[in-house]
Short mmCIF file of C-alpha atoms in Angstrom, two decimals:
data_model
loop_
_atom_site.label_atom_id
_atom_site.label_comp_id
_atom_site.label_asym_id
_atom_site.label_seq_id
_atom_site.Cartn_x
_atom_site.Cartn_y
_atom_site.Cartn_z
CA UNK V 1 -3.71 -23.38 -15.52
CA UNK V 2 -4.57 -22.42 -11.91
CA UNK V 3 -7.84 -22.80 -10.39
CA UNK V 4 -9.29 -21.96 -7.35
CA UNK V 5 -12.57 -24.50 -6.09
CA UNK V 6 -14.90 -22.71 -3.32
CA UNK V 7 -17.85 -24.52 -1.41
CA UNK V 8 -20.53 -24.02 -3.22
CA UNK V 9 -23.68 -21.84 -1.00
CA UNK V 10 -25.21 -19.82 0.16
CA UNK V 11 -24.51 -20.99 3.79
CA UNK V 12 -26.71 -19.73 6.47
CA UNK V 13 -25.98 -19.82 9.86
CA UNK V 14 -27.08 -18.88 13.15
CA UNK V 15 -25.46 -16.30 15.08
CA UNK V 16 -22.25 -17.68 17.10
CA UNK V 17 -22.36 -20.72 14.73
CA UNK V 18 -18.96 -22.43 13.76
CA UNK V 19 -18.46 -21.57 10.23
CA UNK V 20 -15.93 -23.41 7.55
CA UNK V 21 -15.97 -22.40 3.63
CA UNK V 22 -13.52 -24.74 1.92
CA UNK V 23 -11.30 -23.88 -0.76
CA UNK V 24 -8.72 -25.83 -2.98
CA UNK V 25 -6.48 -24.68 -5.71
CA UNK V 26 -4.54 -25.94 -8.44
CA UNK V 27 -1.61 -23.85 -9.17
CA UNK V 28 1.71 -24.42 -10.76
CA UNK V 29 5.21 -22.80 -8.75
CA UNK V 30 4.35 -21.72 -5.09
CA UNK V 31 1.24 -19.58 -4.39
CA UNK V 32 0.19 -16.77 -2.11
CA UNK V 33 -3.49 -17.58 -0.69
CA UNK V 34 -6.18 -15.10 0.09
CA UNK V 35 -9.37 -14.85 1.34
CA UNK V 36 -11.56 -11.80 0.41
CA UNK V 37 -14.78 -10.60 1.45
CA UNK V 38 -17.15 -8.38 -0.40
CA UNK V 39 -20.28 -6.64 2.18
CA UNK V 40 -23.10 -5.49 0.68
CA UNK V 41 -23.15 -3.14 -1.51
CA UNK V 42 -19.23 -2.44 -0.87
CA UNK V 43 -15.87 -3.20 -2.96
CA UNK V 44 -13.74 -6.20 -2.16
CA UNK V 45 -11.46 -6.53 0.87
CA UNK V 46 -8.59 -8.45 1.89
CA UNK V 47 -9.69 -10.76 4.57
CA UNK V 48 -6.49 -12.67 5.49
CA UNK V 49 -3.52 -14.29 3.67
CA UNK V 50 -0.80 -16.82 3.85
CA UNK V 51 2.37 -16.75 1.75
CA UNK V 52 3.69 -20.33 2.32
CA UNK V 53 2.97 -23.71 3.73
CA UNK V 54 1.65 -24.18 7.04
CA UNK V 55 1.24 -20.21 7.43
CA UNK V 56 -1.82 -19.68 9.31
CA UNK V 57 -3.53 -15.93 8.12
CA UNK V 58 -6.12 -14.73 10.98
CA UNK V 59 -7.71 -11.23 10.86
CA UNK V 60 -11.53 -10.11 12.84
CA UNK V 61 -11.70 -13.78 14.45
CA UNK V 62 -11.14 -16.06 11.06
CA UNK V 63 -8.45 -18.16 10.41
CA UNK V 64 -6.99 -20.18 7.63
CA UNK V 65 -3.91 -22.19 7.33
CA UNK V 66 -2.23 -22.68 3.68
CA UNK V 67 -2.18 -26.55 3.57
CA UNK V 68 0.64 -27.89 0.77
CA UNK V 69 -0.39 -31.47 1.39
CA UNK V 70 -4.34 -30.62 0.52
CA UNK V 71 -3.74 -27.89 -1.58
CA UNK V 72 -6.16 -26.45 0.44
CA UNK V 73 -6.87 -22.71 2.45
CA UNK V 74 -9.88 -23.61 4.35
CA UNK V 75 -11.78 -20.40 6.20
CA UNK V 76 -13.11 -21.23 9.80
CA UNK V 77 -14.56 -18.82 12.63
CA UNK V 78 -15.53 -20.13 15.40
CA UNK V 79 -18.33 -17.77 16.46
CA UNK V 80 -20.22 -15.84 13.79
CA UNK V 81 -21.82 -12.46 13.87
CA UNK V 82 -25.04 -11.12 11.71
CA UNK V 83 -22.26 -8.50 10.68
CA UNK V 84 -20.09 -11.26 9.23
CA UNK V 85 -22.84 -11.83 6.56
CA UNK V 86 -21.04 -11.47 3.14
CA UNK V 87 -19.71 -12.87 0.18
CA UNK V 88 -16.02 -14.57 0.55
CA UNK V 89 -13.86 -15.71 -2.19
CA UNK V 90 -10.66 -17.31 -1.82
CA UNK V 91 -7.68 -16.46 -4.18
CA UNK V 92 -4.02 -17.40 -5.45
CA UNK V 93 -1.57 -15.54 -6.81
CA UNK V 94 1.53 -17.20 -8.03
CA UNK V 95 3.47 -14.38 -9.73
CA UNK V 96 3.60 -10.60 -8.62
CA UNK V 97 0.64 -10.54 -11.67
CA UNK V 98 -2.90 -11.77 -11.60
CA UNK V 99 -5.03 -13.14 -8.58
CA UNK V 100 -7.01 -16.35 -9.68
CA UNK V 101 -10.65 -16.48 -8.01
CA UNK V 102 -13.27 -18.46 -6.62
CA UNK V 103 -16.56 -17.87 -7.38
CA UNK V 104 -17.39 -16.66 -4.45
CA UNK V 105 -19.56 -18.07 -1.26
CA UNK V 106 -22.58 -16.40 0.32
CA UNK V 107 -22.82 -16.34 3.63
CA UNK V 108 -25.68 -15.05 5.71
CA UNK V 109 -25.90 -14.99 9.45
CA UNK V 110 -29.33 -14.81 10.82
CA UNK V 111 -30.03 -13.16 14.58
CA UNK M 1 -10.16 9.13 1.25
CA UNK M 2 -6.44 7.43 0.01
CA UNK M 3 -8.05 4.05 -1.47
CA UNK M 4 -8.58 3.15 -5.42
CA UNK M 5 -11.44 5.11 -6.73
CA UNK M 6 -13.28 4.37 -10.42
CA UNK M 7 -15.57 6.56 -12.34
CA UNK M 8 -17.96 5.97 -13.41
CA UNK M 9 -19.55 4.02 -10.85
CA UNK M 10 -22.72 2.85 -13.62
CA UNK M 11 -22.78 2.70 -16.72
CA UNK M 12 -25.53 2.43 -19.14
CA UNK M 13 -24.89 2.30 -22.96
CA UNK M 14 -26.86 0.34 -26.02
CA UNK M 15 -24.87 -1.99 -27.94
CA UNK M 16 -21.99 -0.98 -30.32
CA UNK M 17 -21.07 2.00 -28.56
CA UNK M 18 -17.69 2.16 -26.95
CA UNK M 19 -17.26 3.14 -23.43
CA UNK M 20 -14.46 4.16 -21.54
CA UNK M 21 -14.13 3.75 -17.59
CA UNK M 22 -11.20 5.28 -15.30
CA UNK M 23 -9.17 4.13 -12.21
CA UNK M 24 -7.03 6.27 -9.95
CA UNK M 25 -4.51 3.74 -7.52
CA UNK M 26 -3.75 3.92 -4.16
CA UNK M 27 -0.82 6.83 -4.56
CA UNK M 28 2.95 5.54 -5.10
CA UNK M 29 1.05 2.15 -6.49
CA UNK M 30 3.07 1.09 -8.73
CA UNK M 31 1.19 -1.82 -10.07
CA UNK M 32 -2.83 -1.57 -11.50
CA UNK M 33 -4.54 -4.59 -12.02
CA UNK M 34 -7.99 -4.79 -14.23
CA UNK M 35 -10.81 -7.52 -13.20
CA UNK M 36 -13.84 -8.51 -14.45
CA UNK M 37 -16.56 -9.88 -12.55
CA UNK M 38 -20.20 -11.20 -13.62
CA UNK M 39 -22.99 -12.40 -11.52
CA UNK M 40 -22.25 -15.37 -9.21
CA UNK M 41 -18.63 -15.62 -10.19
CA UNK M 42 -15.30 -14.51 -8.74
CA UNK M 43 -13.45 -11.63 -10.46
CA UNK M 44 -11.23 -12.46 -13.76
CA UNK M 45 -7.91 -11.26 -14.66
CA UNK M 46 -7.81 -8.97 -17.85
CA UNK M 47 -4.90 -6.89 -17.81
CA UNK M 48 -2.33 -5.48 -15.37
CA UNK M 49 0.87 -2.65 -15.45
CA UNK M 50 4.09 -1.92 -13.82
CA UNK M 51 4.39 1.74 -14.08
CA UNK M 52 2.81 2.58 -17.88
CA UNK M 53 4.29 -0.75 -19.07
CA UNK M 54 1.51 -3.11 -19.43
CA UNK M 55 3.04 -6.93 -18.74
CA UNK M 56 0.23 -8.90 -19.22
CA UNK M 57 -3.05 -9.65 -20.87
CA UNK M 58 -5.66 -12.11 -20.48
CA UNK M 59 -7.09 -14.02 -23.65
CA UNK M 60 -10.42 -12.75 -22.25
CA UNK M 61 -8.95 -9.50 -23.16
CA UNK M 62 -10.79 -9.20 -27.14
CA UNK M 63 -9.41 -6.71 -29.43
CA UNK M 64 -12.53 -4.44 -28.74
CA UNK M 65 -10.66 -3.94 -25.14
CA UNK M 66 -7.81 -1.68 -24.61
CA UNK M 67 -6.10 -0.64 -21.29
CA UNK M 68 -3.31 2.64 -20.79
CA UNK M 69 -1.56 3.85 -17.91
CA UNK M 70 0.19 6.64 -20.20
CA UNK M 71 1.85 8.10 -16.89
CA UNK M 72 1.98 6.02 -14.54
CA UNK M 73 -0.64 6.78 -12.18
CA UNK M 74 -4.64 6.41 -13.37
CA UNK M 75 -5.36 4.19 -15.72
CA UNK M 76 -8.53 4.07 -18.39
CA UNK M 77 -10.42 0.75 -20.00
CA UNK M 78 -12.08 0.96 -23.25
CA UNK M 79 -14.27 -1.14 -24.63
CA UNK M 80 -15.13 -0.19 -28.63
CA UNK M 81 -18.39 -1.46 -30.00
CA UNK M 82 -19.59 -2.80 -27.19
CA UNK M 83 -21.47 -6.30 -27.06
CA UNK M 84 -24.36 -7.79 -24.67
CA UNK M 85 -21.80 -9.80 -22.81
CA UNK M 86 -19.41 -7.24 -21.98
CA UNK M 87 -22.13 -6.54 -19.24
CA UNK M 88 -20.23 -7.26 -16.15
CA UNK M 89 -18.68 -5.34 -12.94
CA UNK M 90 -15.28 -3.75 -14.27
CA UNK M 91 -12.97 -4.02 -10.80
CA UNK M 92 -9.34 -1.82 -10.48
CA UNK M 93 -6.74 -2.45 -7.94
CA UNK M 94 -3.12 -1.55 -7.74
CA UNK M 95 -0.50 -2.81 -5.32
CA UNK M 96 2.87 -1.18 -4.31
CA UNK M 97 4.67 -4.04 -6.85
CA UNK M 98 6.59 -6.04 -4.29
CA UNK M 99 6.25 -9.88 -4.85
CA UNK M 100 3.90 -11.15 -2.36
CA UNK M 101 2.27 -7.62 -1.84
CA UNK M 102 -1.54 -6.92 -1.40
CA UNK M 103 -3.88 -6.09 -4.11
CA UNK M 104 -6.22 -3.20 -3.02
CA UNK M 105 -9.71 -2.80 -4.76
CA UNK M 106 -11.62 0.15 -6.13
CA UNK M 107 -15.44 -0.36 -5.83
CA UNK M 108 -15.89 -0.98 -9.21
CA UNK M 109 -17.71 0.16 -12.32
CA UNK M 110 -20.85 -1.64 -13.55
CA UNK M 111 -21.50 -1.83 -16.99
CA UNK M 112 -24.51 -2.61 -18.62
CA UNK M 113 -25.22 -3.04 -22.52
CA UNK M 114 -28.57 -2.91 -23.51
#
């Protein structure tokens, strides 16, 4: 079945630190990719997403590009802010149906 | 506020009591998805609907669970006789239905069986 594998945390960073969380799936048929991030205390939002290969989703300064090759969706920003800290979790969807989740990775940016 | 809303936002209840939690879509959403998420893990798939037609459900999905969308718009989870494990963050989010469309989230219900 599909399967979505997220860096394991909690990463903590500086502030303005380079940050990557790497994901890889395992999906049958040709997925949509997502990256979500959950704030404290707040519901889930969509972060960014790709649709097919060599897209390259971008929203609030992070990036990922949907890599067929690697069957990978890895998140990157190049400068992080304290108001970045947050949970992330990468996703696939390969039907108009269900998402498939990561676990989730914990990020906290310290001042 | 136009987003997906839930209600109850907590829930408390002692084993073997059934509960039932509500979600209201974004408006003209055709599609409502149910989640499940527990501590340190990423939300699971239990049930979605086109419209009041539910499509498909998840083998976490027990016979204790049920899901309706009787009119097309909110939609209510039950759980009957409730169990420890069914402890968990109950997520809702509904989409307009396209193919590669977004999936908005409600903030979620948390349940808790004592």
């Amino acid at each position: 079945g599909d399967s979505v594998t997220q860096m394991e945390g909690p990463v903590t960073l500086s502030e303005e630190a380079f940050l990557t969380i790497n994901c890889t799936y395992t999906a049958t048929g040709y997925p949509s990719l997502f990256w979500y991030v959950q704030y404290p205390g707040e519901g889930l939002q969509l972060l960014l997403k790709a649709t097919k290969a060599d897209d390259k989703g971008s929203n609030k300064g992070f990036e990922a590009t949907y890599r067929k090759e690697t069957t990978s969706f890895h998140l990157e920003k190049g400068s992080v802010q304290v108001s970045d800290s947050a949970v992330y979790f990468c996703a696939l969807r390969t039907n108009a149906g269900k998402s498939t989740f990561g676990d989730g990775t914990t990020l906290t940016v310290k001042p | 506020d136009t987003g997906v809303s839930q209600d109850p936002r907590h829930k408390i209840t002692k084993r073997g009591q059934n509960v039932t939690f509500r979600c209201d879509p974004i408006s003209e959403h055709n599609r409502l998805y149910w989640y499940r998420q527990t501590l340190g893990q990423g939300p699971e798939f239990l049930t979605y609907f086109q419209n009041e037609a539910q499509l498909e459900k998840s083998r976490l999905l027990s016979d204790r669970f049920s899901a309706e969308r009787p009119k097309g718009s909110f939609s209510t989870l039950e759980i009957q006789r409730t169990e420890q494990g069914d402890s968990a963050m109950y997520l809702c989010a509904s989409s307009l239905g396209h193919l590669e469309e977004t999936q908005y989230f409600g903030p979620g219900t948390r349940l808790l069986v004592l």
